[in-house]
Amino acid sequence: MEFGLAYIGVGIGAGLAIIGAALGIGRIGGSAVEGMSRQPEAAGAIQLAMIISAALIEGAAMFALVITFSAGGALNNELPKAIANKAAQVQQAPAGQTAPAEKK
């Protein structure tokens, strides 16, 4: 397993979760301000709905971050095992000789 690519995937997953949450909350805020400007008497109800929606989006984003970081932690647990398995496969060459090439 290529661990470098897996770590890149974890980073991309975390970034996408945050970007999605930021875009969603930005749209909620913009729509709420637009609604309050059109109907100022309903500003309290609109603001309450906006805050609840933003909190739900933030909760989903935090859940996504927990999942991506736990995936990164699982990779950290598997990395030493993979290194140990690879090290066991390496053969020591006698002095003055090179090790045989690894077959792909």
mmCIF file of C-alpha atoms in Angstrom:
data_model
loop_
_atom_site.group_PDB
_atom_site.id
_atom_site.type_symbol
_atom_site.label_atom_id
_atom_site.label_comp_id
_atom_site.label_asym_id
_atom_site.label_seq_id
_atom_site.Cartn_x
_atom_site.Cartn_y
_atom_site.Cartn_z
ATOM 1 C CA MET A 1 0.000 0.000 0.000
ATOM 2 C CA GLU A 2 1.334 3.409 -0.906
ATOM 3 C CA PHE A 3 1.098 5.435 2.287
ATOM 4 C CA GLY A 4 2.059 8.764 0.739
ATOM 5 C CA LEU A 5 -1.005 8.743 -1.489
ATOM 6 C CA ALA A 6 -3.190 7.691 1.422
ATOM 7 C CA TYR A 7 -2.002 10.664 3.474
ATOM 8 C CA ILE A 8 -2.703 12.965 0.537
ATOM 9 C CA GLY A 9 -6.216 11.511 0.347
ATOM 10 C CA VAL A 10 -6.766 12.201 4.041
ATOM 11 C CA GLY A 11 -5.664 15.803 3.551
ATOM 12 C CA ILE A 12 -7.898 16.277 0.530
ATOM 13 C CA GLY A 13 -10.853 14.790 2.400
ATOM 14 C CA ALA A 14 -10.372 17.173 5.318
ATOM 15 C CA GLY A 15 -10.025 20.130 2.966
ATOM 16 C CA LEU A 16 -13.164 19.258 1.029
ATOM 17 C CA ALA A 17 -15.155 18.921 4.252
ATOM 18 C CA ILE A 18 -14.099 22.381 5.406
ATOM 19 C CA ILE A 19 -14.609 24.003 2.006
ATOM 20 C CA GLY A 20 -18.099 22.496 1.712
ATOM 21 C CA ALA A 21 -19.068 23.714 5.165
ATOM 22 C CA ALA A 22 -17.709 27.192 4.464
ATOM 23 C CA LEU A 23 -19.635 27.458 1.203
ATOM 24 C CA GLY A 24 -22.842 26.231 2.839
ATOM 25 C CA ILE A 25 -22.614 28.623 5.764
ATOM 26 C CA GLY A 26 -21.753 31.486 3.406
ATOM 27 C CA ARG A 27 -24.850 30.820 1.336
ATOM 28 C CA ILE A 28 -26.998 30.594 4.467
ATOM 29 C CA GLY A 29 -25.663 33.920 5.728
ATOM 30 C CA GLY A 30 -26.156 35.644 2.391
ATOM 31 C CA SER A 31 -29.698 34.344 2.029
ATOM 32 C CA ALA A 32 -30.548 35.322 5.601
ATOM 33 C CA VAL A 33 -29.321 38.891 5.107
ATOM 34 C CA GLU A 34 -31.238 39.121 1.844
ATOM 35 C CA GLY A 35 -34.399 37.827 3.532
ATOM 36 C CA MET A 36 -34.003 40.257 6.447
ATOM 37 C CA SER A 37 -33.585 43.173 4.044
ATOM 38 C CA ARG A 38 -36.785 42.221 2.227
ATOM 39 C CA GLN A 39 -38.816 41.578 5.375
ATOM 40 C CA PRO A 40 -37.270 43.307 8.420
ATOM 41 C CA GLU A 41 -40.113 42.321 10.760
ATOM 42 C CA ALA A 42 -39.183 38.637 10.377
ATOM 43 C CA ALA A 43 -35.496 39.226 11.161
ATOM 44 C CA GLY A 44 -35.623 37.353 14.488
ATOM 45 C CA ALA A 45 -37.122 34.198 12.994
ATOM 46 C CA ILE A 46 -34.779 34.306 10.009
ATOM 47 C CA GLN A 47 -31.757 34.765 12.250
ATOM 48 C CA LEU A 48 -32.789 31.841 14.457
ATOM 49 C CA ALA A 49 -33.239 29.557 11.439
ATOM 50 C CA MET A 50 -29.873 30.727 10.079
ATOM 51 C CA ILE A 51 -28.030 29.951 13.321
ATOM 52 C CA ILE A 52 -29.620 26.497 13.627
ATOM 53 C CA SER A 53 -28.763 25.648 10.005
ATOM 54 C CA ALA A 54 -25.185 26.883 10.398
ATOM 55 C CA ALA A 55 -24.757 24.810 13.563
ATOM 56 C CA LEU A 56 -25.991 21.678 11.785
ATOM 57 C CA ILE A 57 -23.575 22.254 8.909
ATOM 58 C CA GLU A 58 -20.694 22.818 11.343
ATOM 59 C CA GLY A 59 -21.610 19.591 13.135
ATOM 60 C CA ALA A 60 -21.458 17.648 9.887
ATOM 61 C CA ALA A 61 -18.111 19.261 9.026
ATOM 62 C CA MET A 62 -16.664 18.362 12.431
ATOM 63 C CA PHE A 63 -17.882 14.780 11.990
ATOM 64 C CA ALA A 64 -16.151 14.626 8.598
ATOM 65 C CA LEU A 65 -12.930 15.954 10.149
ATOM 66 C CA VAL A 66 -13.069 13.350 12.907
ATOM 67 C CA ILE A 67 -13.448 10.624 10.289
ATOM 68 C CA THR A 68 -10.549 11.909 8.163
ATOM 69 C CA PHE A 69 -8.215 12.313 11.140
ATOM 70 C CA SER A 70 -9.104 8.870 12.472
ATOM 71 C CA ALA A 71 -8.297 7.487 9.016
ATOM 72 C CA GLY A 72 -4.936 9.235 9.279
ATOM 73 C CA GLY A 73 -4.446 7.673 12.705
ATOM 74 C CA ALA A 74 -5.217 4.252 11.273
ATOM 75 C CA LEU A 75 -2.555 4.874 8.648
ATOM 76 C CA ASN A 76 -0.080 5.731 11.400
ATOM 77 C CA ASN A 77 -0.838 2.385 13.056
ATOM 78 C CA GLU A 78 -0.313 0.439 9.817
ATOM 79 C CA LEU A 79 2.848 2.216 8.675
ATOM 80 C CA PRO A 80 5.285 0.526 11.126
ATOM 81 C CA LYS A 81 3.875 -2.901 10.196
ATOM 82 C CA ALA A 82 4.396 -2.220 6.504
ATOM 83 C CA ILE A 83 7.947 -1.021 7.130
ATOM 84 C CA ALA A 84 8.707 -4.118 9.209
ATOM 85 C CA ASN A 85 7.329 -6.395 6.478
ATOM 86 C CA LYS A 86 9.404 -4.617 3.848
ATOM 87 C CA ALA A 87 12.527 -4.801 6.020
ATOM 88 C CA ALA A 88 12.061 -8.552 6.456
ATOM 89 C CA GLN A 89 12.092 -8.962 2.680
ATOM 90 C CA VAL A 90 15.390 -7.149 2.214
ATOM 91 C CA GLN A 91 18.292 -9.551 1.881
ATOM 92 C CA GLN A 92 21.756 -8.741 3.154
ATOM 93 C CA ALA A 93 24.403 -9.088 0.452
ATOM 94 C CA PRO A 94 27.837 -10.498 1.264
ATOM 95 C CA ALA A 95 30.663 -7.962 1.538
ATOM 96 C CA GLY A 96 31.696 -6.590 -1.832
ATOM 97 C CA GLN A 97 28.532 -7.685 -3.635
ATOM 98 C CA THR A 98 25.373 -5.805 -4.394
ATOM 99 C CA ALA A 99 21.933 -6.973 -3.359
ATOM 100 C CA PRO A 100 19.796 -8.562 -6.090
ATOM 101 C CA ALA A 101 17.381 -6.224 -7.813
ATOM 102 C CA GLU A 102 13.832 -6.265 -6.464
ATOM 103 C CA LYS A 103 11.289 -7.828 -8.820
ATOM 104 C CA LYS A 104 8.275 -5.701 -9.669
#
